[in-house]
Short mmCIF file of C-alpha atoms and ligand atoms in Angstrom, two decimals:
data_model
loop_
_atom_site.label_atom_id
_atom_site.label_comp_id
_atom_site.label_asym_id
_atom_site.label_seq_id
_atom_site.Cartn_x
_atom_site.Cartn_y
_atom_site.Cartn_z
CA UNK A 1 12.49 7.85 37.10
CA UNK A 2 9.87 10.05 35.53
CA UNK A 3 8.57 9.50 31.91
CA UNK A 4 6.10 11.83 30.24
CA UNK A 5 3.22 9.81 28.42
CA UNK A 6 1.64 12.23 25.85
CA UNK A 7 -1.76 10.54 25.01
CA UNK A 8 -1.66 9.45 28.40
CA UNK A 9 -5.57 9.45 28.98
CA UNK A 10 -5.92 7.19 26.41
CA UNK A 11 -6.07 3.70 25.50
CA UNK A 12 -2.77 2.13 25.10
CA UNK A 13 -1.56 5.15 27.05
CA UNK A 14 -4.08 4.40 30.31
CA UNK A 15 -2.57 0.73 30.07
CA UNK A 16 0.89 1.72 29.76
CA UNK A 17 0.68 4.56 32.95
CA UNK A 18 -0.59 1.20 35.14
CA UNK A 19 2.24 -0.94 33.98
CA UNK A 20 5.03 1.91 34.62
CA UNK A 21 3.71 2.65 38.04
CA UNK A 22 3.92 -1.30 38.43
CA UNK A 23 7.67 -1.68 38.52
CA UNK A 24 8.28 1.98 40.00
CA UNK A 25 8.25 4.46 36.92
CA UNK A 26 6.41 7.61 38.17
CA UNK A 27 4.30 8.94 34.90
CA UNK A 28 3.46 12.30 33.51
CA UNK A 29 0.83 12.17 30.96
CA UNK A 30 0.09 14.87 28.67
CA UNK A 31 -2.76 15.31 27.21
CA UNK A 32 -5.32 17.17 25.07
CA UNK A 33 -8.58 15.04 25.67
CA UNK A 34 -9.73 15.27 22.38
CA UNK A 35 -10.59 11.71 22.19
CA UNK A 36 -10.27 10.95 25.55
CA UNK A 37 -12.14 11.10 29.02
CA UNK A 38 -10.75 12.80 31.86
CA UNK A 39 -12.70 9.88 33.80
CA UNK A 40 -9.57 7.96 32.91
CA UNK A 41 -7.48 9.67 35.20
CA UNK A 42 -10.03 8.56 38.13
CA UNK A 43 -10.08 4.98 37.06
CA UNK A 44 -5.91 5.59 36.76
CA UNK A 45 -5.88 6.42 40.36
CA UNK A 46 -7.99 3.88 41.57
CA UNK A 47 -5.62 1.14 40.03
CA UNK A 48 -2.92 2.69 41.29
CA UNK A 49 -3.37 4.37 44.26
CA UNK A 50 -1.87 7.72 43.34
CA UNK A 51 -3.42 10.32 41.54
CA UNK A 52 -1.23 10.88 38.44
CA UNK A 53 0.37 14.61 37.38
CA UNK A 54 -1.17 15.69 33.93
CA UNK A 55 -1.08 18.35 31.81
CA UNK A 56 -4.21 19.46 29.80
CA UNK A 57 -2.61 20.81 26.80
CA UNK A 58 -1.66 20.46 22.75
CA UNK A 59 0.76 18.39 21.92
CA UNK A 60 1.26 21.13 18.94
CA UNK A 61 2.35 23.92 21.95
CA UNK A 62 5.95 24.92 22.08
CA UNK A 63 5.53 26.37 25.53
CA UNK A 64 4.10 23.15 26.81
CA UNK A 65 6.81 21.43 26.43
CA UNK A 66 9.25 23.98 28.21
CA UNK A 67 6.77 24.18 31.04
CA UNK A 68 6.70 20.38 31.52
CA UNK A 69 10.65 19.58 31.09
CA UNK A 70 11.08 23.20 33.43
CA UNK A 71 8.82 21.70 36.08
CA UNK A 72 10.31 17.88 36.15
CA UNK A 73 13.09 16.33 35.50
CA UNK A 74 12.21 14.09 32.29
CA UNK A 75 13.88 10.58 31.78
CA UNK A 76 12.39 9.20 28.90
CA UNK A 77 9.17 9.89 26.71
CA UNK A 78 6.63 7.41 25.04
CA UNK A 79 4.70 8.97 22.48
CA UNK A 80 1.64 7.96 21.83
CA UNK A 81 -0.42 11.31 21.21
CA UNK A 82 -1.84 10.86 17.28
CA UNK A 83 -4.90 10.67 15.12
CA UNK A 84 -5.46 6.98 14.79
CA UNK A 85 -8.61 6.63 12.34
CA UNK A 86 -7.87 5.90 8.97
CA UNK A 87 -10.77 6.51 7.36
CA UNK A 88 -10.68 10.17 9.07
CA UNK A 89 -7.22 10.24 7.76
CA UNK A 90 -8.18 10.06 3.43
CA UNK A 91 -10.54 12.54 4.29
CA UNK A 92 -8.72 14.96 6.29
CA UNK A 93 -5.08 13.93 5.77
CA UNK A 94 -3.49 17.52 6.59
CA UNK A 95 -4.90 17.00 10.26
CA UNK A 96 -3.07 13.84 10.36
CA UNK A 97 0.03 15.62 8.81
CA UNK A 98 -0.12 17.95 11.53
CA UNK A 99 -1.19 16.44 14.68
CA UNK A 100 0.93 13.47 13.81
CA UNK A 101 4.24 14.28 12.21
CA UNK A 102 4.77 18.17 13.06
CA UNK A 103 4.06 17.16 16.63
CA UNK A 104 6.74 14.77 16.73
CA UNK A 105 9.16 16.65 14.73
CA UNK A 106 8.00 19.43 17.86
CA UNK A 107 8.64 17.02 20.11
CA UNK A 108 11.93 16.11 18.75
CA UNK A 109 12.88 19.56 18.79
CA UNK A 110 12.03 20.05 22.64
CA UNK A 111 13.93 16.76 23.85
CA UNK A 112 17.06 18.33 22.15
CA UNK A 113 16.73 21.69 23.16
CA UNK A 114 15.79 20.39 27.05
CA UNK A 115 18.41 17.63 26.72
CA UNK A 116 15.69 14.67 27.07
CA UNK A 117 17.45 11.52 25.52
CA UNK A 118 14.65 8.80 24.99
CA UNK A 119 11.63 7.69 23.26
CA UNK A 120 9.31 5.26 22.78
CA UNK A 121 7.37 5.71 19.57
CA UNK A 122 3.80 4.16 19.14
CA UNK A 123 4.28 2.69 15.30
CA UNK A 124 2.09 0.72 13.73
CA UNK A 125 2.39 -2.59 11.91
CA UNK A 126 -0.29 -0.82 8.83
CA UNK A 127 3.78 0.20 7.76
CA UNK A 128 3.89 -3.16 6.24
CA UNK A 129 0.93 -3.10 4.13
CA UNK A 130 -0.13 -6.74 2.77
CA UNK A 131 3.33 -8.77 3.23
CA UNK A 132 4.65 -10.99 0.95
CA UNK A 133 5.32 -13.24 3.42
CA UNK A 134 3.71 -14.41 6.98
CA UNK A 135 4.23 -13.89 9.83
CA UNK A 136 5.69 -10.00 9.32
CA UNK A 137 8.71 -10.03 10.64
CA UNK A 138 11.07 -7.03 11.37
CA UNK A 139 12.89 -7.25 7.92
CA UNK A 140 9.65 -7.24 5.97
CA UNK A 141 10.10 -4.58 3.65
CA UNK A 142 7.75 -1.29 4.89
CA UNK A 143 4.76 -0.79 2.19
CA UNK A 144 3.96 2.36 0.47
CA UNK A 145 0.93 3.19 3.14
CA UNK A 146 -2.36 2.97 1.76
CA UNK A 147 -3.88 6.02 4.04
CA UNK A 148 -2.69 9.24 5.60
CA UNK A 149 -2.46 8.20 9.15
CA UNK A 150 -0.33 4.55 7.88
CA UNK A 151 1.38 7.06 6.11
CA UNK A 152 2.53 9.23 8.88
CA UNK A 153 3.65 6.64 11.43
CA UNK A 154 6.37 5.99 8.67
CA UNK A 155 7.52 9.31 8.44
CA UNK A 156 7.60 9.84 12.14
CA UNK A 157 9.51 6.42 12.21
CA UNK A 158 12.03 7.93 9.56
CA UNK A 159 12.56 11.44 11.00
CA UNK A 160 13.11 9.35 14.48
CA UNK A 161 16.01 7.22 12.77
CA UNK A 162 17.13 10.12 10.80
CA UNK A 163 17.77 12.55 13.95
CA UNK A 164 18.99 9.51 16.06
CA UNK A 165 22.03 9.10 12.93
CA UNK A 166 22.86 12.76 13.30
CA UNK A 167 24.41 11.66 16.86
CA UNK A 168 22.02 14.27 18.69
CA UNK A 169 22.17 11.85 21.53
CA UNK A 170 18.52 11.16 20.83
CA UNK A 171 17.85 7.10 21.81
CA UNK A 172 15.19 6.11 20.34
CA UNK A 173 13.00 2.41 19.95
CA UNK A 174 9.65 2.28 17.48
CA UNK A 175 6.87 -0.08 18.65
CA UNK A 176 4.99 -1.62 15.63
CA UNK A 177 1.40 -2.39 17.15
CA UNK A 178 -0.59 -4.73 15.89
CA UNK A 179 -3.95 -5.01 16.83
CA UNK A 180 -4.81 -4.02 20.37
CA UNK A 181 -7.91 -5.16 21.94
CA UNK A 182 -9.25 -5.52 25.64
CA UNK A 183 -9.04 -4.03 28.84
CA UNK A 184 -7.22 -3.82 32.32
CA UNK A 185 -9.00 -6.77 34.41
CA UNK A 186 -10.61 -4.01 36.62
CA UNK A 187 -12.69 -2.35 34.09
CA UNK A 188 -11.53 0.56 35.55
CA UNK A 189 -9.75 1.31 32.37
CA UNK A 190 -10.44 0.54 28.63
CA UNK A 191 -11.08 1.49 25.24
CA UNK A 192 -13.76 4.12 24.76
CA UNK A 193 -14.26 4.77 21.18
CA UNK A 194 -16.11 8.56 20.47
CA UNK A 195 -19.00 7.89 18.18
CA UNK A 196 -19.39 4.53 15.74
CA UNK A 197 -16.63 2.34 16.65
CA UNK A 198 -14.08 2.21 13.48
CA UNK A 199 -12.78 -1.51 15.47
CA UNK A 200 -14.09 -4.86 15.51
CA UNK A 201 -14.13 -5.31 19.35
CA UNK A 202 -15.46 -2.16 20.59
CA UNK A 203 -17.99 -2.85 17.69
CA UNK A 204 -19.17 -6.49 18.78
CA UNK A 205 -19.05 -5.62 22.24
CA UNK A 206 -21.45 -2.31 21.47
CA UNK A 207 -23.83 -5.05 19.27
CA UNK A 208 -23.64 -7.94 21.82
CA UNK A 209 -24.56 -4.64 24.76
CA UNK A 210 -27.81 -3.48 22.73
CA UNK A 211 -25.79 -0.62 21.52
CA UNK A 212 -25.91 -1.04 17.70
CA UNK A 213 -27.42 -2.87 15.56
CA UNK A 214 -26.26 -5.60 13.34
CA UNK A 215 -22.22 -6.36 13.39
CA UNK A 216 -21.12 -6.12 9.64
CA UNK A 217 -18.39 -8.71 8.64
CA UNK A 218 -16.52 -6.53 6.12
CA UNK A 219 -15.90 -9.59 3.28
CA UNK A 220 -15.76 -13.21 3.63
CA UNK A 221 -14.02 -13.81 0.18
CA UNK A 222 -10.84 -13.50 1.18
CA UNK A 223 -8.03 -15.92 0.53
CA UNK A 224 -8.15 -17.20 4.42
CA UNK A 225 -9.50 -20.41 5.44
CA UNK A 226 -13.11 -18.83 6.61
CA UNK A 227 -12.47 -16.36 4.11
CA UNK A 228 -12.45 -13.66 6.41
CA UNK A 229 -9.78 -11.20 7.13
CA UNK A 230 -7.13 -11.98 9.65
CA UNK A 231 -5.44 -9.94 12.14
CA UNK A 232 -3.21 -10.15 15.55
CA UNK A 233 -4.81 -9.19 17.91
CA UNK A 234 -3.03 -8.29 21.06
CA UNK A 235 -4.25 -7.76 24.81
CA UNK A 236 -3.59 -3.92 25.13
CA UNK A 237 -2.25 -5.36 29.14
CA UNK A 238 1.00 -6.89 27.13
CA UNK A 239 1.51 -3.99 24.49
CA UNK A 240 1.41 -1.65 27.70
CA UNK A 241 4.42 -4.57 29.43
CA UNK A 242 5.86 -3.97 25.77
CA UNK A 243 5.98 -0.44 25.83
CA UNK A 244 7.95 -0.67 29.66
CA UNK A 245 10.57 -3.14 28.07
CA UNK A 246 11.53 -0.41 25.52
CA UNK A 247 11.84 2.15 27.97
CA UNK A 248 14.21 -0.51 30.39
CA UNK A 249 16.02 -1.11 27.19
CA UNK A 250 16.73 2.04 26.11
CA UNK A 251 17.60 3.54 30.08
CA UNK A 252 20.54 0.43 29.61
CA UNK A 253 21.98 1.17 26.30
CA UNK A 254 25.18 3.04 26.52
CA UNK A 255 25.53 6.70 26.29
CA UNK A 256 25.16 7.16 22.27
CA UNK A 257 23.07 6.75 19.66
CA UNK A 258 20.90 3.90 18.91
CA UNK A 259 17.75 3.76 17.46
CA UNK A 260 15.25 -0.40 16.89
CA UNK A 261 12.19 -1.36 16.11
CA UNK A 262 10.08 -3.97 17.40
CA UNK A 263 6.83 -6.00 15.88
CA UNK A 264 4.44 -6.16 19.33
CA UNK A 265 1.66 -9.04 18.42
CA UNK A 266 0.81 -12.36 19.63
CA UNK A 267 2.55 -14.04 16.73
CA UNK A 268 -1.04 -15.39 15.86
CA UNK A 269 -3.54 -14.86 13.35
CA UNK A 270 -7.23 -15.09 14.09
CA UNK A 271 -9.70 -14.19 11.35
CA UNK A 272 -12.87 -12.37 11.34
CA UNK A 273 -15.35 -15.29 12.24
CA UNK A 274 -12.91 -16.85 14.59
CA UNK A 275 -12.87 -13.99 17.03
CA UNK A 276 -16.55 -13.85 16.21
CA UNK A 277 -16.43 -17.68 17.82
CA UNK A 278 -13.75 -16.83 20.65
CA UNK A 279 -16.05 -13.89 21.93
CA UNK A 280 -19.33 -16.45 22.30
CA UNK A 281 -17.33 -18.57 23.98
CA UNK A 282 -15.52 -16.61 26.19
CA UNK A 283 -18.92 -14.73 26.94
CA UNK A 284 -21.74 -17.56 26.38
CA UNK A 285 -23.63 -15.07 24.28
CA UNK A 286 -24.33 -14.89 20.89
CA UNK A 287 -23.31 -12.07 18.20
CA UNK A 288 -25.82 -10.45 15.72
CA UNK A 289 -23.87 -10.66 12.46
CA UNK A 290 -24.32 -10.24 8.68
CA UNK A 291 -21.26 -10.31 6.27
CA UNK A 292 -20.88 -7.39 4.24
CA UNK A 293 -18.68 -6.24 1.14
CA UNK A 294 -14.96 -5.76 2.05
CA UNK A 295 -14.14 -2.38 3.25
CA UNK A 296 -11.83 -0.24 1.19
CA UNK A 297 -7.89 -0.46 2.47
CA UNK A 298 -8.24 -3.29 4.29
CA UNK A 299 -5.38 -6.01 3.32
CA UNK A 300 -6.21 -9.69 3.75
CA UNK A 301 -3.90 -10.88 6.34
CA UNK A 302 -1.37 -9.65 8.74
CA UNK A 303 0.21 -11.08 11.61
CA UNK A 304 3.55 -10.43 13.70
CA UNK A 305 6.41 -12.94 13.72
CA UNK A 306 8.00 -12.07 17.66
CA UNK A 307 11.23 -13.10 17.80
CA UNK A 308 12.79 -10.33 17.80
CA UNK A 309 10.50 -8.96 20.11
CA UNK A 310 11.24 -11.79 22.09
CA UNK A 311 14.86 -12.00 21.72
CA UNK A 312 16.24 -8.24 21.88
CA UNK A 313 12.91 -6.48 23.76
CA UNK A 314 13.08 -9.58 26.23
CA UNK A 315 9.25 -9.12 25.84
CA UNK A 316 6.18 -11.97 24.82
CA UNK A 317 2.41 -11.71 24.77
CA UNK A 318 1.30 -13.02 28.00
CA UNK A 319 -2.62 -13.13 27.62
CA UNK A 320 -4.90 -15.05 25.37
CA UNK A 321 -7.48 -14.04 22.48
CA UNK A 322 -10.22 -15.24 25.16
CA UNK A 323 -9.20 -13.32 27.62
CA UNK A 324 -8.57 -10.20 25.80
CA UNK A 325 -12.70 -10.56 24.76
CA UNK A 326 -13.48 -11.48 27.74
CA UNK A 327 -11.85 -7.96 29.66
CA UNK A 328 -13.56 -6.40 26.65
CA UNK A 329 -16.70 -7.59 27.54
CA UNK A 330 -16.62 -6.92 31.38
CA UNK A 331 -15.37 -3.16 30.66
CA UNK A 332 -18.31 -2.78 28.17
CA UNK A 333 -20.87 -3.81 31.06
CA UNK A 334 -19.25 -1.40 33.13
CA UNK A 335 -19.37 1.55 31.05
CA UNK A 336 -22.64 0.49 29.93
CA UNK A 337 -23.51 0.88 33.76
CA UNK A 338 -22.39 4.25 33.59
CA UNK A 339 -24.35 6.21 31.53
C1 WQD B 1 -10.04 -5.63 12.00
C2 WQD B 1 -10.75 -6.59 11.07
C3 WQD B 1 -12.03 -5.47 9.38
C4 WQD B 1 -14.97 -3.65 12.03
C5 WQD B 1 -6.75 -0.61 12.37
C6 WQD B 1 -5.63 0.29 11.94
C7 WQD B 1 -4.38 -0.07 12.69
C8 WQD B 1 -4.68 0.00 14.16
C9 WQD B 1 -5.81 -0.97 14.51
C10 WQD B 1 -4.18 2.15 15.05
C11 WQD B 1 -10.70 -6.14 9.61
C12 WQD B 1 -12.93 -6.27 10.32
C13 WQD B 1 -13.88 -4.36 11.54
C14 WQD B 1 -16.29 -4.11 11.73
C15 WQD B 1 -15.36 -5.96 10.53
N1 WQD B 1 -5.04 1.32 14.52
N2 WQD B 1 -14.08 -5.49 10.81
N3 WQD B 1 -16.43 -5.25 10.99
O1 WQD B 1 -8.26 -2.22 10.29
O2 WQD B 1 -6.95 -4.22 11.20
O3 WQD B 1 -6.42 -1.92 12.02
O4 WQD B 1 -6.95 -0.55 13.76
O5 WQD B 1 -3.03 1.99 15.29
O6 WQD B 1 -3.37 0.84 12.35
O7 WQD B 1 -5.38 0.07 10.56
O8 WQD B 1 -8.56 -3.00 12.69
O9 WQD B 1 -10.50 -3.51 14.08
O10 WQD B 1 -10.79 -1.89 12.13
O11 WQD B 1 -10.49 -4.32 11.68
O12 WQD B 1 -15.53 -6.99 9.84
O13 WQD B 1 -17.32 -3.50 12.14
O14 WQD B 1 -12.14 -6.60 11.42
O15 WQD B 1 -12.48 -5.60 8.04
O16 WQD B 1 -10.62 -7.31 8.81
P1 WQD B 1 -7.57 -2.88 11.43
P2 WQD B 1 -10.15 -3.12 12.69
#
């Protein structure tokens, strides 16, 4: 079976091109390399043995996609091309209009014209906003989105469900992320942020390296017990796994429509200072911190109830919080090595 991976080169998408190959998917990854490095698709073959077909092009180009779907037979897509920085998103939210939603709509368009019946899209669990209630489940009602780029993961979510109802044939299964951190255990492959990291990992793991200066803690009056924010943060290694029990799920459904959605976290919620805590431990070495004011659009607390995930996907978070720093540490030393 073949799937195309647009944003292959990249983070989530690096992980998930490992974990296909694992259990005998055979990827195509599409890609533009605007915020990724083509060094990627060395580490990719050194994991895996193989080097892996891509395509060095827009997701925004009609032509692309009737070159790819001309040139291989296409089984199933996962989507994970998109701007993903929300500040850059208030600032420049027609980029984000474009590279996120009219690409998929594109997309869309293509799988129906070429007769391509699934997808895997790469939500995000910023749809919810600040809950009501925790942990988020599936019914949690989606927020109005407080930036551009939370804004158009819910669109692309709605146009997926809306074309799906239309009985197109499209299949279709929305991941809600929640926050994905580490690396593959190689080092081979990880998260390389272009310029200031926006993230708290790559950001500690840049301080603890010599790389920056001081972290910031961005507000430590929040309602939590530390009174810093909390998140779920999720070993990248099991939202790739997550990613491959969509696709299995979908390849099984009937012929016919159906379109889910699926929270992918830990189920846990670990705040600010306490991933500040699991990183010295898991690493024996100390971060340079001073809390700051809060930073604008961030909510206090979110975290993923699973069970549906769990349940339905037949999917659960596999690695721990330590061990997710501590792969984030080890691929920091070795890109530090590289430069
Ligand atoms: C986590 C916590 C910060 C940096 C975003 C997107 C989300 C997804 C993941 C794409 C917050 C605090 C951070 C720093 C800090 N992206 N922090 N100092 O904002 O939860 O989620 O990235 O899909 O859609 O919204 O992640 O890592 O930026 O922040 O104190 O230098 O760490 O305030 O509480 P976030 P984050």
């Amino acid at each position: 079976m073949k799937i195309l991976v647009t944003g292959g080169a990249g983070f989530i998408g690096s992980h998930t091109v490992v974990e296909l190959h694992k259990v005998g998917y055979e990827s195509i990854i599409l890609d533009n390399f605007s915020n990724s490095d083509k060094k990627v698709l060395d580490g990719l073959k050194q994991i895996i043995g193989t080097e892996t077909p891509f395509y060095d092009n827009d997701i925004n180009d009609p032509a692309t996609y009737d070159r790819i779907f001309t040139e291989h037979k296409i089984d199933g897509i996962i989507h994970f091309a998109a701007y993903k920085a929300v500040g850059e998103s208030v600032e420049k939210p027609l980029k984000y209009y474009r590279n996120n939603v009219a690409a998929t709509v594109l997309l869309l368009e293509k799988m129906q014209e070429h007769g391509v019946k699934n997808l895997v899209f790469s939500s995000s669990c910023t749809v919810y906003g600040q809950p009501e209630a925790l942990p988020v489940t599936e019914n949690s009602p989606v927020q109005p989105a407080t930036s551009p780029y939370g804004n158009t993961k819910q669109i692309c979510e709605e146009i997926i469900r809306e074309t799906v109802a239309t009985g197109s044939g499209l299949r279709s299964i929305s991941l809600r992320y929640f926050n994905p951190i580490g690396a593959h255990e190689s080092a081979l492959i990880g998260e390389l942020p272009l310029g200031v990291p926006a993230n708290l990992i790559p950001f500690i793991t840049q301080t603890v390296a010599g790389l920056r200066g001081q972290l910031s803690v961005f507000g430590d009056d929040y309602p939590t017990n530390d009174g810093t924010a909390v998140r779920d943060y999720i070993h990248v290694v099991d939202l790739a796994k997550a990613h491959v029990s969509a696709l299995n799920l979908l390849l099984k459904q009937p012929e016919g429509q159906y379109y889910d959605f699926f929270n992918i976290g830990t189920g846990t919620g670990s705040s600010v200072l306490e991933v500040i805590k699991a990183f010295e431990d898991a690493t024996g070495l100390k971060v340079d911190y001073a809390i700051k004011p809060r930073r604008a659009g961030d909510v206090t607390a979110v975290y993923a109830d699973v069970t549906k995930s769990s349940e339905i996907l037949g999917w659960k978070t596999e690695k721990s919080l330590t061990e997710a720093l501590g792969d984030a540490w080890k691929w920091q030393l070795a890109v530090s090595k590289r430069k």
